[in-house]
PDB file of C-alpha atoms in Angstrom:
ATOM      1  CA  MET A   1     -96.303  -5.750  81.572  1.00 46.00           C
ATOM      2  CA  ASN A   2     -99.325  -7.098  79.738  1.00 48.00           C
ATOM      3  CA  ARG A   3    -100.849  -9.877  81.785  1.00 49.00           C
ATOM      4  CA  SER A   4    -101.481 -12.026  78.710  1.00 48.00           C
ATOM      5  CA  ASP A   5     -97.795 -11.807  77.490  1.00 50.00           C
ATOM      6  CA  GLY A   6     -96.525 -15.127  76.419  1.00 46.00           C
ATOM      7  CA  LEU A   7     -99.906 -16.607  75.817  1.00 51.00           C
ATOM      8  CA  VAL A   8    -100.677 -15.618  72.248  1.00 43.00           C
ATOM      9  CA  ARG A   9     -98.253 -17.881  70.353  1.00 45.00           C
ATOM     10  CA  ARG A  10     -98.561 -21.616  70.128  1.00 55.00           C
ATOM     11  CA  VAL A  11     -95.451 -23.826  70.065  1.00 45.00           C
ATOM     12  CA  LYS A  12     -96.543 -26.795  68.025  1.00 45.00           C
ATOM     13  CA  THR A  13     -95.160 -29.968  69.153  1.00 44.00           C
ATOM     14  CA  ARG A  14    -119.058 -26.436 100.282  1.00 42.00           C
ATOM     15  CA  ASP A  15    -118.166 -26.480 103.336  1.00 42.00           C
ATOM     16  CA  THR A  16    -120.336 -28.730 105.642  1.00 41.00           C
ATOM     17  CA  SER A  17    -117.826 -29.169 108.433  1.00 39.00           C
ATOM     18  CA  LEU A  18    -119.408 -26.433 110.637  1.00 37.00           C
ATOM     19  CA  GLU A  19    -122.926 -27.937 110.572  1.00 42.00           C
ATOM     20  CA  GLY A  20    -124.387 -28.641 114.020  1.00 43.00           C
ATOM     21  CA  LEU A  21    -122.071 -26.248 115.901  1.00 39.00           C
ATOM     22  CA  ASP A  22    -123.304 -23.172 117.843  1.00 43.00           C
ATOM     23  CA  SER A  23    -122.365 -19.678 116.757  1.00 43.00           C
ATOM     24  CA  ASN A  24    -119.509 -19.394 119.414  1.00 44.00           C
ATOM     25  CA  ASN A  25    -117.922 -22.637 118.331  1.00 43.00           C
ATOM     26  CA  ILE A  26    -118.295 -21.549 114.677  1.00 40.00           C
ATOM     27  CA  ASN A  27    -116.412 -18.250 115.424  1.00 44.00           C
ATOM     28  CA  GLN A  28    -113.656 -20.037 117.338  1.00 41.00           C
ATOM     29  CA  ASN A  29    -113.109 -22.727 114.714  1.00 45.00           C
ATOM     30  CA  HIS A  30    -113.861 -20.976 111.392  1.00 44.00           C
ATOM     31  CA  GLU A  31    -110.374 -19.651 110.843  1.00 44.00           C
ATOM     32  CA  PHE A  32    -108.714 -22.912 111.762  1.00 42.00           C
ATOM     33  CA  ASP A  33    -110.981 -24.929 109.513  1.00 45.00           C
ATOM     34  CA  ASP A  34    -110.369 -22.498 106.613  1.00 45.00           C
ATOM     35  CA  ASN A  35    -106.551 -22.799 107.021  1.00 46.00           C
ATOM     36  CA  LYS A  36    -106.876 -26.619 107.281  1.00 45.00           C
ATOM     37  CA  ARG A  37    -109.008 -26.831 104.047  1.00 46.00           C
ATOM     38  CA  GLU A  38    -106.596 -24.523 102.229  1.00 44.00           C
ATOM     39  CA  SER A  39    -103.416 -26.482 103.264  1.00 44.00           C
ATOM     40  CA  GLU A  40    -105.072 -29.746 102.213  1.00 44.00           C
ATOM     41  CA  GLU A  41    -106.913 -28.433  99.131  1.00 43.00           C
ATOM     42  CA  ASP A  42    -106.124 -30.356  95.987  1.00 42.00           C
ATOM     43  CA  ILE A  43    -103.526 -32.493  97.812  1.00 41.00           C
ATOM     44  CA  ASN A  44    -105.954 -35.352  98.138  1.00 41.00           C
ATOM     45  CA  ASP A  45    -107.621 -35.185  94.850  1.00 42.00           C
ATOM     46  CA  HIS A  46    -106.501 -38.701  94.037  1.00 40.00           C
ATOM     47  CA  ASP A  47    -105.893 -41.819  96.164  1.00 37.00           C
ATOM     48  CA  SER A  48    -104.240 -40.908  99.484  1.00 39.00           C
ATOM     49  CA  LYS A  49    -101.441 -43.271  98.641  1.00 44.00           C
ATOM     50  CA  GLU A  50    -100.515 -41.189  95.582  1.00 56.00           C
ATOM     51  CA  THR A  51     -97.364 -39.151  95.660  1.00 72.00           C
ATOM     52  CA  ARG A  52     -98.044 -35.731  96.928  1.00 89.00           C
ATOM     53  CA  LEU A  53     -96.232 -32.755  95.416  1.00 95.00           C
ATOM     54  CA  THR A  54     -95.910 -29.151  96.656  1.00 96.00           C
ATOM     55  CA  LEU A  55     -96.691 -26.271  94.411  1.00 97.00           C
ATOM     56  CA  MET A  56     -92.969 -25.649  93.972  1.00 97.00           C
ATOM     57  CA  GLU A  57     -92.364 -29.249  92.857  1.00 97.00           C
ATOM     58  CA  GLU A  58     -95.311 -29.201  90.418  1.00 98.00           C
ATOM     59  CA  VAL A  59     -93.995 -26.008  88.727  1.00 98.00           C
ATOM     60  CA  LEU A  60     -90.459 -27.416  88.488  1.00 97.00           C
ATOM     61  CA  LEU A  61     -91.741 -30.757  87.098  1.00 97.00           C
ATOM     62  CA  LEU A  62     -93.602 -28.949  84.450  1.00 97.00           C
ATOM     63  CA  GLY A  63     -90.368 -27.155  83.513  1.00 96.00           C
ATOM     64  CA  LEU A  64     -88.058 -30.105  83.428  1.00 95.00           C
ATOM     65  CA  LYS A  65     -87.361 -31.808  80.112  1.00 94.00           C
ATOM     66  CA  ASP A  66     -88.478 -35.420  80.568  1.00 93.00           C
ATOM     67  CA  LYS A  67     -85.420 -37.156  79.028  1.00 92.00           C
ATOM     68  CA  GLU A  68     -82.749 -34.522  79.541  1.00 92.00           C
ATOM     69  CA  GLY A  69     -83.601 -33.791  83.216  1.00 90.00           C
ATOM     70  CA  TYR A  70     -83.024 -30.060  83.275  1.00 89.00           C
ATOM     71  CA  THR A  71     -85.024 -26.781  82.616  1.00 91.00           C
ATOM     72  CA  SER A  72     -84.440 -24.811  79.460  1.00 87.00           C
ATOM     73  CA  PHE A  73     -81.248 -22.748  79.590  1.00 82.00           C
ATOM     74  CA  TRP A  74     -83.286 -19.878  78.145  1.00 86.00           C
ATOM     75  CA  ASN A  75     -85.871 -19.862  80.935  1.00 88.00           C
ATOM     76  CA  ASP A  76     -85.011 -16.877  83.164  1.00 87.00           C
ATOM     77  CA  CYS A  77     -88.363 -16.741  84.828  1.00 93.00           C
ATOM     78  CA  ILE A  78     -88.595 -19.966  86.792  1.00 95.00           C
ATOM     79  CA  SER A  79     -86.315 -18.884  89.571  1.00 94.00           C
ATOM     80  CA  SER A  80     -88.579 -16.098  90.746  1.00 95.00           C
ATOM     81  CA  GLY A  81     -91.545 -18.126  89.978  1.00 96.00           C
ATOM     82  CA  LEU A  82     -90.565 -20.838  92.427  1.00 97.00           C
ATOM     83  CA  ARG A  83     -90.063 -18.115  95.060  1.00 97.00           C
ATOM     84  CA  GLY A  84     -93.560 -16.999  94.376  1.00 97.00           C
ATOM     85  CA  CYS A  85     -94.773 -20.613  94.970  1.00 98.00           C
ATOM     86  CA  ILE A  86     -93.048 -20.590  98.242  1.00 98.00           C
ATOM     87  CA  LEU A  87     -94.939 -17.477  99.419  1.00 98.00           C
ATOM     88  CA  ILE A  88     -98.223 -18.921  98.267  1.00 98.00           C
ATOM     89  CA  GLU A  89     -97.615 -22.239  99.999  1.00 97.00           C
ATOM     90  CA  LEU A  90     -96.955 -20.356 103.198  1.00 98.00           C
ATOM     91  CA  GLY A  91    -100.169 -18.342 102.673  1.00 97.00           C
ATOM     92  CA  LEU A  92    -102.255 -21.407 101.993  1.00 97.00           C
ATOM     93  CA  ARG A  93    -100.820 -23.208 105.025  1.00 96.00           C
ATOM     94  CA  GLY A  94    -101.772 -20.358 107.278  1.00 96.00           C
ATOM     95  CA  ARG A  95     -98.195 -19.298 108.108  1.00 97.00           C
ATOM     96  CA  VAL A  96     -98.271 -15.766 106.549  1.00 97.00           C
ATOM     97  CA  GLU A  97    -100.827 -13.145 105.711  1.00 96.00           C
ATOM     98  CA  LEU A  98    -100.968  -9.550 104.452  1.00 96.00           C
ATOM     99  CA  GLU A  99    -101.329  -6.682 106.949  1.00 94.00           C
ATOM    100  CA  LYS A 100    -104.721  -5.140 107.206  1.00 89.00           C
ATOM    101  CA  ALA A 101    -105.591  -2.744 104.448  1.00 81.00           C
ATOM    102  CA  GLY A 102    -106.391   0.045 106.885  1.00 74.00           C
ATOM    103  CA  MET A 103    -108.690   3.003 106.514  1.00 67.00           C
ATOM    104  CA  ARG A 104    -106.986   4.149 103.256  1.00 69.00           C
ATOM    105  CA  ARG A 105    -107.574   0.721 101.670  1.00 76.00           C
ATOM    106  CA  ARG A 106    -103.933   0.274 100.593  1.00 85.00           C
ATOM    107  CA  GLY A 107    -103.340  -1.915  97.565  1.00 90.00           C
ATOM    108  CA  LEU A 108    -101.984  -5.459  97.503  1.00 92.00           C
ATOM    109  CA  CYS A 109     -98.475  -4.218  96.339  1.00 92.00           C
ATOM    110  CA  SER A 110     -98.005  -1.841  99.207  1.00 93.00           C
ATOM    111  CA  ARG A 111     -99.200  -4.107 102.045  1.00 95.00           C
ATOM    112  CA  LYS A 112     -96.555  -5.994 104.085  1.00 96.00           C
ATOM    113  CA  LEU A 113     -96.255  -9.749 104.453  1.00 97.00           C
ATOM    114  CA  VAL A 114     -96.586 -10.613 108.153  1.00 96.00           C
ATOM    115  CA  LEU A 115     -96.205 -13.682 110.240  1.00 96.00           C
ATOM    116  CA  LYS A 116     -99.320 -15.468 111.157  1.00 96.00           C
ATOM    117  CA  SER A 117     -97.851 -18.708 112.686  1.00 96.00           C
ATOM    118  CA  ASP A 118     -94.231 -19.795 113.035  1.00 95.00           C
ATOM    119  CA  SER A 119     -95.040 -23.507 113.423  1.00 96.00           C
ATOM    120  CA  PRO A 120     -92.814 -25.637 111.101  1.00 96.00           C
ATOM    121  CA  THR A 121     -94.300 -26.861 107.836  1.00 95.00           C
ATOM    122  CA  GLY A 122     -92.069 -29.891 107.498  1.00 93.00           C
ATOM    123  CA  GLU A 123     -90.764 -28.633 104.141  1.00 95.00           C
ATOM    124  CA  VAL A 124     -87.174 -27.271 104.457  1.00 95.00           C
ATOM    125  CA  LEU A 125     -87.445 -24.573 101.856  1.00 96.00           C
ATOM    126  CA  LEU A 126     -90.751 -23.301 103.393  1.00 97.00           C
ATOM    127  CA  ASP A 127     -89.351 -23.300 106.840  1.00 97.00           C
ATOM    128  CA  GLU A 128     -86.241 -21.382 105.723  1.00 97.00           C
ATOM    129  CA  ALA A 129     -88.330 -18.731 104.130  1.00 97.00           C
ATOM    130  CA  LEU A 130     -90.626 -18.571 107.129  1.00 97.00           C
ATOM    131  CA  LYS A 131     -87.626 -18.101 109.412  1.00 96.00           C
ATOM    132  CA  HIS A 132     -86.446 -15.126 107.324  1.00 96.00           C
ATOM    133  CA  ILE A 133     -89.994 -13.575 107.406  1.00 96.00           C
ATOM    134  CA  LYS A 134     -90.228 -14.065 111.140  1.00 96.00           C
ATOM    135  CA  GLU A 135     -86.853 -12.405 111.811  1.00 94.00           C
ATOM    136  CA  THR A 136     -87.436  -9.359 109.613  1.00 93.00           C
ATOM    137  CA  ASP A 137     -88.564  -6.159 111.242  1.00 91.00           C
ATOM    138  CA  PRO A 138     -90.055  -4.042 109.819  1.00 93.00           C
ATOM    139  CA  PRO A 139     -91.991  -6.441 107.569  1.00 95.00           C
ATOM    140  CA  GLU A 140     -91.537  -6.349 103.722  1.00 96.00           C
ATOM    141  CA  THR A 141     -93.918  -6.521 100.771  1.00 96.00           C
ATOM    142  CA  VAL A 142     -94.624  -9.685  98.722  1.00 97.00           C
ATOM    143  CA  GLN A 143     -92.732  -8.151  95.781  1.00 95.00           C
ATOM    144  CA  SER A 144     -89.669  -7.448  98.071  1.00 95.00           C
ATOM    145  CA  TRP A 145     -89.729 -11.021  99.375  1.00 96.00           C
ATOM    146  CA  ILE A 146     -89.670 -12.539  95.876  1.00 96.00           C
ATOM    147  CA  GLU A 147     -86.652 -10.388  95.111  1.00 95.00           C
ATOM    148  CA  TYR A 148     -84.902 -11.155  98.350  1.00 95.00           C
ATOM    149  CA  LEU A 149     -85.503 -14.919  98.212  1.00 96.00           C
ATOM    150  CA  SER A 150     -84.308 -14.956  94.596  1.00 93.00           C
ATOM    151  CA  GLY A 151     -81.190 -12.900  95.401  1.00 90.00           C
ATOM    152  CA  GLU A 152     -82.285 -10.198  92.942  1.00 86.00           C
ATOM    153  CA  THR A 153     -81.769  -7.226  95.209  1.00 83.00           C
ATOM    154  CA  TRP A 154     -79.327  -4.265  95.150  1.00 82.00           C
ATOM    155  CA  ASN A 155     -79.337  -4.226  98.933  1.00 82.00           C
ATOM    156  CA  PRO A 156     -76.305  -6.195 100.236  1.00 85.00           C
ATOM    157  CA  LEU A 157     -77.935  -6.472 103.672  1.00 85.00           C
ATOM    158  CA  LYS A 158     -80.744  -8.415 102.078  1.00 88.00           C
ATOM    159  CA  LEU A 159     -78.616 -10.953 100.296  1.00 89.00           C
ATOM    160  CA  ARG A 160     -78.713 -13.178 103.365  1.00 91.00           C
ATOM    161  CA  TYR A 161     -82.341 -13.883 102.658  1.00 93.00           C
ATOM    162  CA  GLN A 162     -81.572 -15.627  99.333  1.00 93.00           C
ATOM    163  CA  LEU A 163     -82.688 -19.276  99.120  1.00 95.00           C
ATOM    164  CA  ARG A 164     -79.881 -21.053  97.201  1.00 93.00           C
ATOM    165  CA  ASN A 165     -80.054 -24.099  94.941  1.00 93.00           C
ATOM    166  CA  VAL A 166     -83.813 -24.178  95.046  1.00 95.00           C
ATOM    167  CA  ARG A 167     -84.202 -26.074  91.748  1.00 94.00           C
ATOM    168  CA  GLU A 168     -81.609 -28.665  92.801  1.00 94.00           C
ATOM    169  CA  ARG A 169     -83.115 -29.112  96.182  1.00 96.00           C
ATOM    170  CA  LEU A 170     -86.645 -29.502  94.758  1.00 97.00           C
ATOM    171  CA  ALA A 171     -85.319 -31.961  92.211  1.00 96.00           C
ATOM    172  CA  LYS A 172     -83.715 -34.086  94.936  1.00 95.00           C
ATOM    173  CA  ASN A 173     -87.134 -34.087  96.740  1.00 96.00           C
ATOM    174  CA  LEU A 174     -88.674 -35.426  93.608  1.00 96.00           C
ATOM    175  CA  VAL A 175     -85.925 -38.039  93.387  1.00 96.00           C
ATOM    176  CA  GLU A 176     -86.736 -39.188  96.917  1.00 95.00           C
ATOM    177  CA  LYS A 177     -90.489 -39.432  95.897  1.00 95.00           C
ATOM    178  CA  GLY A 178     -89.591 -41.583  92.980  1.00 95.00           C
ATOM    179  CA  VAL A 179     -90.695 -38.985  90.440  1.00 96.00           C
ATOM    180  CA  LEU A 180     -87.213 -38.311  89.031  1.00 95.00           C
ATOM    181  CA  THR A 181     -83.830 -40.040  88.901  1.00 94.00           C
ATOM    182  CA  THR A 182     -80.287 -38.742  88.962  1.00 93.00           C
ATOM    183  CA  GLU A 183     -77.789 -38.858  86.110  1.00 91.00           C
ATOM    184  CA  LYS A 184     -74.601 -37.099  85.061  1.00 86.00           C
ATOM    185  CA  GLN A 185     -74.295 -35.488  81.704  1.00 80.00           C
ATOM    186  CA  ASN A 186     -71.182 -34.025  80.030  1.00 77.00           C
ATOM    187  CA  PHE A 187     -71.555 -30.704  78.250  1.00 70.00           C
ATOM    188  CA  LEU A 188     -68.117 -30.486  76.698  1.00 68.00           C
ATOM    189  CA  LEU A 189     -66.599 -28.032  79.265  1.00 73.00           C
ATOM    190  CA  PHE A 190     -68.328 -29.369  82.376  1.00 72.00           C
ATOM    191  CA  ASP A 191     -70.342 -32.164  83.900  1.00 80.00           C
ATOM    192  CA  MET A 192     -73.868 -31.402  85.197  1.00 82.00           C
ATOM    193  CA  THR A 193     -76.200 -33.369  87.476  1.00 89.00           C
ATOM    194  CA  THR A 194     -79.472 -33.956  85.759  1.00 92.00           C
ATOM    195  CA  HIS A 195     -82.808 -35.429  86.826  1.00 94.00           C
ATOM    196  CA  PRO A 196     -84.633 -37.191  84.082  1.00 94.00           C
ATOM    197  CA  LEU A 197     -88.256 -38.249  84.495  1.00 94.00           C
ATOM    198  CA  ASN A 198     -88.607 -41.612  86.301  1.00 94.00           C
ATOM    199  CA  ASP A 199     -92.422 -41.823  86.834  1.00 91.00           C
ATOM    200  CA  ASN A 200     -94.244 -40.656  83.695  1.00 93.00           C
ATOM    201  CA  ASP A 201     -97.612 -41.246  85.252  1.00 95.00           C
ATOM    202  CA  ILE A 202     -97.264 -38.646  87.898  1.00 95.00           C
ATOM    203  CA  LYS A 203     -96.322 -35.987  85.382  1.00 96.00           C
ATOM    204  CA  SER A 204     -99.038 -37.104  82.931  1.00 96.00           C
ATOM    205  CA  ARG A 205    -101.641 -36.826  85.815  1.00 96.00           C
ATOM    206  CA  LEU A 206    -100.212 -33.218  86.643  1.00 97.00           C
ATOM    207  CA  VAL A 207    -100.549 -32.174  83.020  1.00 97.00           C
ATOM    208  CA  LYS A 208    -104.029 -33.619  82.691  1.00 97.00           C
ATOM    209  CA  LYS A 209    -105.131 -31.921  85.945  1.00 97.00           C
ATOM    210  CA  ILE A 210    -104.100 -28.593  84.583  1.00 98.00           C
ATOM    211  CA  GLN A 211    -105.785 -29.245  81.252  1.00 98.00           C
ATOM    212  CA  ASP A 212    -109.007 -30.350  82.879  1.00 97.00           C
ATOM    213  CA  ALA A 213    -109.062 -27.208  85.065  1.00 97.00           C
ATOM    214  CA  VAL A 214    -109.375 -24.992  81.996  1.00 97.00           C
ATOM    215  CA  LEU A 215    -111.349 -27.342  79.815  1.00 97.00           C
ATOM    216  CA  SER A 216    -113.719 -30.080  81.047  1.00 96.00           C
ATOM    217  CA  LYS A 217    -113.714 -28.788  84.763  1.00 96.00           C
ATOM    218  CA  TRP A 218    -113.724 -25.022  83.912  1.00 96.00           C
ATOM    219  CA  VAL A 219    -116.033 -23.145  86.388  1.00 94.00           C
ATOM    220  CA  ASN A 220    -115.720 -19.599  84.872  1.00 90.00           C
ATOM    221  CA  ASP A 221    -115.302 -18.085  88.350  1.00 94.00           C
ATOM    222  CA  PRO A 222    -111.790 -17.841  90.087  1.00 94.00           C
ATOM    223  CA  GLN A 223    -113.410 -17.808  93.468  1.00 94.00           C
ATOM    224  CA  ARG A 224    -114.853 -21.220  92.932  1.00 95.00           C
ATOM    225  CA  MET A 225    -111.571 -22.798  91.614  1.00 95.00           C
ATOM    226  CA  GLU A 226    -109.450 -24.653  93.948  1.00 96.00           C
ATOM    227  CA  LYS A 227    -106.777 -22.241  95.267  1.00 96.00           C
ATOM    228  CA  ARG A 228    -103.906 -24.573  94.528  1.00 96.00           C
ATOM    229  CA  MET A 229    -105.053 -25.070  90.947  1.00 97.00           C
ATOM    230  CA  LEU A 230    -105.443 -21.341  90.495  1.00 97.00           C
ATOM    231  CA  ALA A 231    -102.003 -20.739  91.999  1.00 98.00           C
ATOM    232  CA  LEU A 232    -100.489 -23.497  89.842  1.00 98.00           C
ATOM    233  CA  ILE A 233    -101.871 -21.927  86.542  1.00 98.00           C
ATOM    234  CA  PHE A 234    -100.709 -18.428  87.545  1.00 97.00           C
ATOM    235  CA  LEU A 235     -97.246 -19.482  88.736  1.00 97.00           C
ATOM    236  CA  ALA A 236     -96.636 -21.958  85.847  1.00 97.00           C
ATOM    237  CA  HIS A 237     -97.362 -18.969  83.511  1.00 97.00           C
ATOM    238  CA  ALA A 238     -95.065 -16.703  85.606  1.00 96.00           C
ATOM    239  CA  SER A 239     -92.356 -19.408  85.444  1.00 96.00           C
ATOM    240  CA  ASP A 240     -92.825 -19.779  81.665  1.00 96.00           C
ATOM    241  CA  VAL A 241     -93.704 -23.479  81.818  1.00 97.00           C
ATOM    242  CA  LEU A 242     -97.479 -23.413  81.355  1.00 97.00           C
ATOM    243  CA  GLU A 243     -97.064 -24.042  77.570  1.00 95.00           C
ATOM    244  CA  ASN A 244     -95.618 -27.412  78.438  1.00 96.00           C
ATOM    245  CA  ALA A 245     -98.915 -28.439  79.800  1.00 97.00           C
ATOM    246  CA  PHE A 246    -100.959 -27.173  76.862  1.00 97.00           C
ATOM    247  CA  ALA A 247     -98.805 -28.139  74.044  1.00 95.00           C
ATOM    248  CA  PRO A 248    -100.179 -31.739  73.713  1.00 95.00           C
ATOM    249  CA  LEU A 249    -103.757 -30.298  73.194  1.00 97.00           C
ATOM    250  CA  ASN A 250    -105.382 -30.290  69.751  1.00 97.00           C
ATOM    251  CA  ASP A 251    -105.699 -26.819  68.187  1.00 97.00           C
ATOM    252  CA  ASP A 252    -109.262 -26.167  69.253  1.00 97.00           C
ATOM    253  CA  ASP A 253    -108.763 -27.183  72.874  1.00 97.00           C
ATOM    254  CA  TYR A 254    -105.530 -25.169  72.938  1.00 97.00           C
ATOM    255  CA  GLU A 255    -107.205 -21.992  71.797  1.00 97.00           C
ATOM    256  CA  VAL A 256    -109.943 -22.424  74.409  1.00 97.00           C
ATOM    257  CA  ALA A 257    -107.415 -23.111  77.239  1.00 97.00           C
ATOM    258  CA  MET A 258    -105.378 -20.034  76.171  1.00 96.00           C
ATOM    259  CA  LYS A 259    -108.492 -17.790  76.093  1.00 97.00           C
ATOM    260  CA  ARG A 260    -109.489 -18.897  79.591  1.00 97.00           C
ATOM    261  CA  VAL A 261    -106.026 -18.378  80.996  1.00 97.00           C
ATOM    262  CA  ARG A 262    -105.796 -14.897  79.470  1.00 96.00           C
ATOM    263  CA  GLY A 263    -109.154 -14.245  81.224  1.00 96.00           C
ATOM    264  CA  LEU A 264    -107.592 -15.142  84.562  1.00 96.00           C
ATOM    265  CA  LEU A 265    -104.535 -12.997  83.878  1.00 95.00           C
ATOM    266  CA  ASP A 266    -106.720 -10.030  83.074  1.00 95.00           C
ATOM    267  CA  LEU A 267    -108.706 -10.155  86.362  1.00 96.00           C
ATOM    268  CA  ASP A 268    -108.862  -7.243  88.713  1.00 96.00           C
ATOM    269  CA  PHE A 269    -106.670  -8.723  91.463  1.00 96.00           C
ATOM    270  CA  GLU A 270    -107.560  -6.034  93.974  1.00 95.00           C
ATOM    271  CA  ALA A 271    -111.238  -6.708  93.548  1.00 95.00           C
ATOM    272  CA  GLU A 272    -110.765 -10.536  93.806  1.00 96.00           C
ATOM    273  CA  ALA A 273    -108.732 -10.132  96.944  1.00 94.00           C
ATOM    274  CA  GLY A 274    -111.427  -8.224  98.566  1.00 92.00           C
ATOM    275  CA  LYS A 275    -114.089 -10.959  98.065  1.00 93.00           C
ATOM    276  CA  PRO A 276    -115.163 -13.301 100.979  1.00 92.00           C
ATOM    277  CA  ASN A 277    -113.253 -16.460 101.734  1.00 90.00           C
ATOM    278  CA  THR A 278    -110.294 -15.518  99.531  1.00 93.00           C
ATOM    279  CA  ASN A 279    -106.562 -15.648 100.317  1.00 95.00           C
ATOM    280  CA  GLU A 280    -104.918 -12.187  99.970  1.00 96.00           C
ATOM    281  CA  VAL A 281    -101.455 -13.625  99.786  1.00 97.00           C
ATOM    282  CA  LEU A 282    -102.391 -15.489  96.655  1.00 97.00           C
ATOM    283  CA  TRP A 283    -103.556 -12.316  94.812  1.00 97.00           C
ATOM    284  CA  ALA A 284    -100.671 -10.310  95.995  1.00 97.00           C
ATOM    285  CA  VAL A 285     -98.173 -12.793  94.484  1.00 97.00           C
ATOM    286  CA  PHE A 286    -100.194 -12.785  91.274  1.00 97.00           C
ATOM    287  CA  MET A 287    -100.070  -8.985  91.309  1.00 96.00           C
ATOM    288  CA  ALA A 288     -96.319  -9.003  91.879  1.00 95.00           C
ATOM    289  CA  PHE A 289     -95.811 -11.035  88.671  1.00 94.00           C
ATOM    290  CA  THR A 290     -98.242  -9.308  86.407  1.00 87.00           C
ATOM    291  CA  LYS A 291     -98.209  -5.548  87.355  1.00 71.00           C
TER     292      LYS A 291
END
């Protein structure tokens, strides 16, 4: 699959926390501090009283039609994309990691996803996935977990890992946070629960945050980008909802944004995963969607 598929057509419409510590304390606390920063990264970019959304909720919110309250019937990518979000959330929160590359320097796709911490996250979907990963022996690859959690596997023994009704459960979370509301719509042969947008400001801020990341706040180096924002761009693309964030741009800004996103998609993921202070789970999920 070409990594820039779906991005060529326009639809018109740092760390100072360790200062003052001796070397032993730095070694003991460095990993904890990294995990803490990653789990909180980009969550607090606005006022602390602002509604906080998970990566999964942000991708779903981008995909939902504001007035209709449901995702496009033609979008068959968002299901697996949301599962990728779940794995990245677990990686950023320090719950899972990739096994060591070993002497043969195995690639991201062949390395297994292993448990790093089984402490609950407080998010039901994340904790369900974490429980499955913990109970699975031998471990599985990131690609396999995306398939298992989506229910897209030919192995009947793995169907028990499927996370069901993910979109509906995420939508209910957004209703509880006041972002969406709940309605019933009739589609001739059946009634369907929908979740129209209730708080336009939150979605507007989300869209602007993505636009700014590839325009006014562009850093031209994925290693310097906030990990959550980098993940949001990749997973929104994998879920076929990134266009919804860029559609309001004028033609010139749109072309610049698309060019920069294509540059991200064309990165050497193996090389990026090998750089210091990176998160290998992040790049393994990207690889699974673009290989």
